[in-house]
Coordinates of C-alpha atoms in Angstrom, one line a residue:
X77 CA 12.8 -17.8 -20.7
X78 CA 14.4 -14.6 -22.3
X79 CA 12.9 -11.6 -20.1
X80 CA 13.2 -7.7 -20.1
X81 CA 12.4 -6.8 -16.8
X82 CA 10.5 -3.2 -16.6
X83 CA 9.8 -1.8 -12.7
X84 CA 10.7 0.9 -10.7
X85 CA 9.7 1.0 -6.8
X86 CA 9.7 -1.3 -4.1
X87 CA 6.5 -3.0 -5.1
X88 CA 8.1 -4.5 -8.7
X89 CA 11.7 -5.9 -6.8
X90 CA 10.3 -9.3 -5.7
X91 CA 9.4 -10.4 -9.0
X92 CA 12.5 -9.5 -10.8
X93 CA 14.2 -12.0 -7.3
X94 CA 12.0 -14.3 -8.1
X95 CA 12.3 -14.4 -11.9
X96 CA 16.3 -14.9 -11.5
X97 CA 16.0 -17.4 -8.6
X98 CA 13.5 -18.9 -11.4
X99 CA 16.5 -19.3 -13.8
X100 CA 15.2 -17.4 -15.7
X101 CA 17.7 -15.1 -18.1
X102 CA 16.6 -11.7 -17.5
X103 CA 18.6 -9.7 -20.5
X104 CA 17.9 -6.4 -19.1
X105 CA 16.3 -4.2 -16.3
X106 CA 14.0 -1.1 -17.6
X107 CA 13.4 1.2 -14.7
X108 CA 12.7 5.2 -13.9
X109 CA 15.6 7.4 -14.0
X110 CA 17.6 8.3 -11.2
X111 CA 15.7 10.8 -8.9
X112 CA 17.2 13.6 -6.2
X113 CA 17.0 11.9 -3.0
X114 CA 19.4 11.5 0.3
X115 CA 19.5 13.4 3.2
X116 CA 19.8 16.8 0.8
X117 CA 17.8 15.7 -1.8
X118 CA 20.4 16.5 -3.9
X119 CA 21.9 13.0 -4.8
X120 CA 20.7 10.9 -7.8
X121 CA 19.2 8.5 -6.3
X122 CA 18.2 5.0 -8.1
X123 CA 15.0 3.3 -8.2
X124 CA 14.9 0.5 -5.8
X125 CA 14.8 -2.0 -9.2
X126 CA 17.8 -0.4 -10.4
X127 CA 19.6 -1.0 -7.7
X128 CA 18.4 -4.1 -7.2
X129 CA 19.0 -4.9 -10.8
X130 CA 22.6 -4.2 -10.2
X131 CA 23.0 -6.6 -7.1
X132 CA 22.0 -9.1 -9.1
X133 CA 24.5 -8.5 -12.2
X134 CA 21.7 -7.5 -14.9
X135 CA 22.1 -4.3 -17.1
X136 CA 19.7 -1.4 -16.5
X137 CA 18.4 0.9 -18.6
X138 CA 16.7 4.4 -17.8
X139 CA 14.9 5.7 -20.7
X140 CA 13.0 8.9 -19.7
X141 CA 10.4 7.7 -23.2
X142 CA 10.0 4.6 -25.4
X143 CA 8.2 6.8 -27.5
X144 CA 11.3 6.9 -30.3
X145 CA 12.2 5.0 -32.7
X146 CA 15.8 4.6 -31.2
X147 CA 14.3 3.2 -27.9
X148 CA 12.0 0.6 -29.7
X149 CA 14.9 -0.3 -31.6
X150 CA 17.3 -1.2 -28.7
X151 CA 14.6 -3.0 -26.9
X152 CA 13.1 -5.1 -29.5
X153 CA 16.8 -5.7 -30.3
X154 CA 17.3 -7.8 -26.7
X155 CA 14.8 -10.3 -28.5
X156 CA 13.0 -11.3 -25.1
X157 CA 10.8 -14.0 -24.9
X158 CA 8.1 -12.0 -22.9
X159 CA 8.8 -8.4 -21.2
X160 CA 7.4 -8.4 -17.5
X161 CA 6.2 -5.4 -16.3
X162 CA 5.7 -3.9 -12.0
X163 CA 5.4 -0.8 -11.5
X164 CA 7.4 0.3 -14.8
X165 CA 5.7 4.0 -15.0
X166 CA 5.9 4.6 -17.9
X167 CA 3.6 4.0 -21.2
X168 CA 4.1 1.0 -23.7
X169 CA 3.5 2.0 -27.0
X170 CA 2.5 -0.7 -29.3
X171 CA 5.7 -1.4 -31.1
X172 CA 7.1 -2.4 -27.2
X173 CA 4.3 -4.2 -26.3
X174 CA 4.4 -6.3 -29.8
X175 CA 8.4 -7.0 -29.5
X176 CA 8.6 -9.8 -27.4
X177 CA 7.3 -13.3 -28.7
X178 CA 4.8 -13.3 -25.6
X179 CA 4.0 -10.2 -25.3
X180 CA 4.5 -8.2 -21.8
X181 CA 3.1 -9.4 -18.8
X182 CA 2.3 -7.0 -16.5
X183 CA 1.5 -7.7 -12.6
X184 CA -1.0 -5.4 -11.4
X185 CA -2.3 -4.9 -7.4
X186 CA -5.8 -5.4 -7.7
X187 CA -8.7 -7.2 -9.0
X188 CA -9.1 -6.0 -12.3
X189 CA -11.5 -4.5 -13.8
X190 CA -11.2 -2.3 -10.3
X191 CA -9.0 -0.1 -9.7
X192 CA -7.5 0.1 -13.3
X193 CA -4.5 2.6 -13.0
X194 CA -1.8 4.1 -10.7
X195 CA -2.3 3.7 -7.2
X196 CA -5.3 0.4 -6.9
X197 CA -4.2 -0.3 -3.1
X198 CA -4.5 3.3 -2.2
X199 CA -7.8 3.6 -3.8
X200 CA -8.9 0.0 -2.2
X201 CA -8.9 1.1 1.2
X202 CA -10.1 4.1 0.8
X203 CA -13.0 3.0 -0.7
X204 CA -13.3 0.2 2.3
X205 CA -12.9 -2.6 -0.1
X206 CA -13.1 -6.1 2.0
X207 CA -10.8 -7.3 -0.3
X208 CA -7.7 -7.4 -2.8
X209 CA -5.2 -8.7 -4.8
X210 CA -2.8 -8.9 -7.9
X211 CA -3.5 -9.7 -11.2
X212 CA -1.0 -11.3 -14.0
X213 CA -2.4 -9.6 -17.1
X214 CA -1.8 -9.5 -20.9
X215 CA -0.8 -6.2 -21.6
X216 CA -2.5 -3.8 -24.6
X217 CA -2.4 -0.5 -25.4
X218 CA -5.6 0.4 -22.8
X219 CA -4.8 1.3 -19.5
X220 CA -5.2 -2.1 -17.4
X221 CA -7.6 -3.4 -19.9
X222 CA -5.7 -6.6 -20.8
X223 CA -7.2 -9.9 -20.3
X224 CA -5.9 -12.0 -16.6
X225 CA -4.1 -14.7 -17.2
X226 CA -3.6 -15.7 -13.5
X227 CA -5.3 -14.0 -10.1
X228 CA -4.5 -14.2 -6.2
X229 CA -7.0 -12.4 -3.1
X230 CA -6.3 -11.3 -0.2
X231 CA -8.5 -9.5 3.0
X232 CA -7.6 -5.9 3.5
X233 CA -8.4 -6.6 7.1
X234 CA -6.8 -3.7 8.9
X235 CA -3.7 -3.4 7.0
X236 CA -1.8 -0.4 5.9
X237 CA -0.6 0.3 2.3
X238 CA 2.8 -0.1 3.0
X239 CA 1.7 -3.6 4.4
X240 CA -0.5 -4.5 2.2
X241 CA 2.1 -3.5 -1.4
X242 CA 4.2 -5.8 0.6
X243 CA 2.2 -8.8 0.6
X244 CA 0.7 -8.3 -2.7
X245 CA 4.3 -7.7 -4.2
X246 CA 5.5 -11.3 -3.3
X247 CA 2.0 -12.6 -4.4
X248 CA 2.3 -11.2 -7.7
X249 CA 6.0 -12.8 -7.7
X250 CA 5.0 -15.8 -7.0
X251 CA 2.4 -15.8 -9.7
X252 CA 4.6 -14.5 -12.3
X253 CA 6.8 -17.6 -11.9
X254 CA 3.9 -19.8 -12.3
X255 CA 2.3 -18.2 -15.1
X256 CA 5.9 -18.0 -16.9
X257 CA 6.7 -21.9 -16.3
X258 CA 3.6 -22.8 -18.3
X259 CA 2.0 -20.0 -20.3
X260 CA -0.5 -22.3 -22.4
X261 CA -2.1 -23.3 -18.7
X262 CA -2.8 -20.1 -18.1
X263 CA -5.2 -18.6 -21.3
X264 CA -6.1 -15.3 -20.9
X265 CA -9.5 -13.9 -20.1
X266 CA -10.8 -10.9 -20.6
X267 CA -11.9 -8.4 -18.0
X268 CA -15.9 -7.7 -17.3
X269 CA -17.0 -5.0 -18.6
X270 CA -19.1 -4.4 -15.6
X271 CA -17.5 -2.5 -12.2
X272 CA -14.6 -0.8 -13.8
X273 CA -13.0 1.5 -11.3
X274 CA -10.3 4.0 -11.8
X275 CA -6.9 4.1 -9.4
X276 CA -5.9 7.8 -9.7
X277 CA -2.6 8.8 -8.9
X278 CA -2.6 10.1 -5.1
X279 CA -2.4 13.7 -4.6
X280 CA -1.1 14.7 -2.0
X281 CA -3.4 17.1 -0.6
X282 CA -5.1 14.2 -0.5
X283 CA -2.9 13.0 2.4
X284 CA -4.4 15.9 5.1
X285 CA -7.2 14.1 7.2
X286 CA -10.5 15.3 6.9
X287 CA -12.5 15.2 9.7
X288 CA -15.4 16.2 8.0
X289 CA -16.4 12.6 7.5
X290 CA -17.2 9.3 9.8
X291 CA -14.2 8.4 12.1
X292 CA -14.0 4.7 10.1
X293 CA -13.5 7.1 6.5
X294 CA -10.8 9.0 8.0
X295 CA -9.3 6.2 9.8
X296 CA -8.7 4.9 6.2
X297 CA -7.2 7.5 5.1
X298 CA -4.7 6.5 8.1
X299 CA -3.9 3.0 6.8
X300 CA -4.2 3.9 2.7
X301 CA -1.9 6.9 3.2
X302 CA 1.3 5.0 5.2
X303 CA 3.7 5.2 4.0
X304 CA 4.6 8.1 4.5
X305 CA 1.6 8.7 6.5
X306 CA -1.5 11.2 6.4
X307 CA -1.3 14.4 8.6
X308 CA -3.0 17.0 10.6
X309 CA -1.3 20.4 11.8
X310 CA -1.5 21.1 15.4
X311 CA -0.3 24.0 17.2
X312 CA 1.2 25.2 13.4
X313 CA 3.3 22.1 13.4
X314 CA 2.4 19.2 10.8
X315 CA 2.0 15.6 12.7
X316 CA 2.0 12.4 10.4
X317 CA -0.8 10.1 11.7
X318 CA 0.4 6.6 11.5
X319 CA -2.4 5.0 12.8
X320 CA -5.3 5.4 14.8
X321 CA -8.4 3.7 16.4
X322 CA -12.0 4.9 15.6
X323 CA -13.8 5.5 19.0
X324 CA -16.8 7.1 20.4
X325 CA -17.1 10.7 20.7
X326 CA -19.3 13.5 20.0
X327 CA -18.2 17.4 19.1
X328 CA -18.0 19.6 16.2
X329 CA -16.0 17.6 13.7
X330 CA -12.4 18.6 13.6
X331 CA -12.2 19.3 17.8
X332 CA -9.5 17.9 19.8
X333 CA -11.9 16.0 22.5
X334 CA -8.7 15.1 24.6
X335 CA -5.0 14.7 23.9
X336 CA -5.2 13.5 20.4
X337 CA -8.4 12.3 19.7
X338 CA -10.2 14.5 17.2
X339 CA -14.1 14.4 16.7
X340 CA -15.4 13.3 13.4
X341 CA -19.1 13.3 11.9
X342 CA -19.6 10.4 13.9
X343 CA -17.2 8.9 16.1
X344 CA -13.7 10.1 16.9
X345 CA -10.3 9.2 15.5
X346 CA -7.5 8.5 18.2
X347 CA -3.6 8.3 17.2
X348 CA -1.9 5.6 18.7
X349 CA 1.0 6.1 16.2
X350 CA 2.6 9.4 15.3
X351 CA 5.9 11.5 14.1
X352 CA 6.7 14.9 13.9
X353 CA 8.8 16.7 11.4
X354 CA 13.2 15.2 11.8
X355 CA 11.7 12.8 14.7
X356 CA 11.1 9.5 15.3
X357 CA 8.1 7.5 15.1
X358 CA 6.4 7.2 18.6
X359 CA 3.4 6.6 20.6
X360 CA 0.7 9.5 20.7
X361 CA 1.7 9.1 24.5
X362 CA 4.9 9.8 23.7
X363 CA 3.8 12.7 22.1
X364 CA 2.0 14.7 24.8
X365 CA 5.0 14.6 27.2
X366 CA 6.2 17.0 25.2
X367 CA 3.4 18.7 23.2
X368 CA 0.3 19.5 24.6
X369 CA -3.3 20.3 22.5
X370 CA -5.5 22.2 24.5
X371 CA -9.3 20.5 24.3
X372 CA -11.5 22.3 21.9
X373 CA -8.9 23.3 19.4
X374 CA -10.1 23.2 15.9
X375 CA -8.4 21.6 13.4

């Protein structure tokens, strides 16, 4: 098939491998603008898609809106078959989503009707989900509202975000490449109306553990938030918590108990993997050779 490709971080780059090892003739790569990035954070930086896109010799385009006529214009002019869509970030309007003769297919990391919106694997650990996935949807103008054409599940188990987008990116590959080599097998259905959830963008305050909850809550917050990994300041130095076990304790939520175990609601959080600001990751072990808590400091 004819394809426009539209994605923009890690998540969307097996799908547009797998379209091209498909043979299929992707026309042209949509993705987010360059961003300031490098050591500095000076350098234009592109999205992992655009460079991707690149490597693989298709042209990439960086609209910052497809909200004008011009835009429309230029990609309804590629005359796709069907537009996939990973991870694009930014909004479809109608005439977009009409232009190809399929439609655009969008492949979305959960199991719709939850977690509708920008960050569904986030949101599904958080919320201690026992389960996952990725969608291959019809896209309209709704946010995530479209019918499924195709679905894969997976356990969260104890997985992190960073492992978990990873799986779920190459499932949603693969399903894209089935869906695409025989659309009328796939009719679409449309989503329940009951159990709609909502996949807010991650703020990140959000990212600072909070101790006033159960160890198992905050030890989610571990897992959902990495990368790049939740924190705590100790000693007025911020520590990324990579992850943690939940174990017994029992002191005012927010005390250090020992080394690095901090006391919850119930239970206690201990960091088995951690990094401090321009270092290394390293064991909490590691750690405390070199930077002591005192027990009974509040967090």
């Amino acid at each position: 098939m004819k394809i426009v490709f539209m994605g923009t971080p890690d998540f969307a780059v097996p799908t547009l491998e797998a379209l091209v090892s498909a043979g299929h003739e992707v026309v042209a790569a949509y993705s987010q603008p360059p961003r300031p990035g490098g050591r500095r954070g000076r350098e234009l930086t592109p999205s992992p898609v655009h460079a991707r896109a690149e490597a693989l010799g298709v042209a990439v385009r960086t609209p910052t809106s497809l909200r004008n006529v011009e835009a429309q214009a230029e990609f309804a002019a590629l005359d796709a078959d069907v537009a996939v869509v990973a991870a694009y970030g930014l909004i479809l309007p109608q005439a977009v989503l009409d232009a190809p003769r399929h439609g655009c297919l969008n492949v979305h990391g959960s199991l719709l009707p939850r977690w509708r919106g920008a960050a569904p694997i986030q949101r599904a650990i958080l919320a201690g989900d026992e389960e996952t996935g990725v969608g291959i949807m019809q896209m309209e103008a709704g946010l995530d509202t479209g019918p499924v054409l195709l679905e894969g599940r997976i356990p969260i188990g104890g997985k992190t975000a960073g492992e978990l987008t990873e799986v779920l990116a190459r499932m949603g590959a693969r399903l894209m490449v089935e869906v695409l080599a025989d659309l009328p097998a796939f009719p679409p259905r449309q989503q329940p109306e009951e159990g709609v959830t909502y996949a807010k963008k991650i703020d990140k305050a959000e990212t600072r553990l909070d101790f006033a909850h159960p160890a198992e809550v905050v030890e989610r917050q571990v897992r959902a938030f990495n990368p790049p990994g939740a924190f705590v300041e100790m000693t007025g130095e911020r520590i990324r918590i990579l992850a943690a076990d939940v174990i017994a304790g029992d002191a005012t939520p927010g005390t250090v108990i020992e080394g690095l175990t901090v006391a919850c609601t119930t239970g206690a959080l201990r960091p088995t993997l951690v990094q401090r600001a321009g270092r290394g990751v390293m064991t909490s072990d590691e750690l405390l050779r070199g930077f002591s808590v005192a027990p009974g400091t509040c967090l």
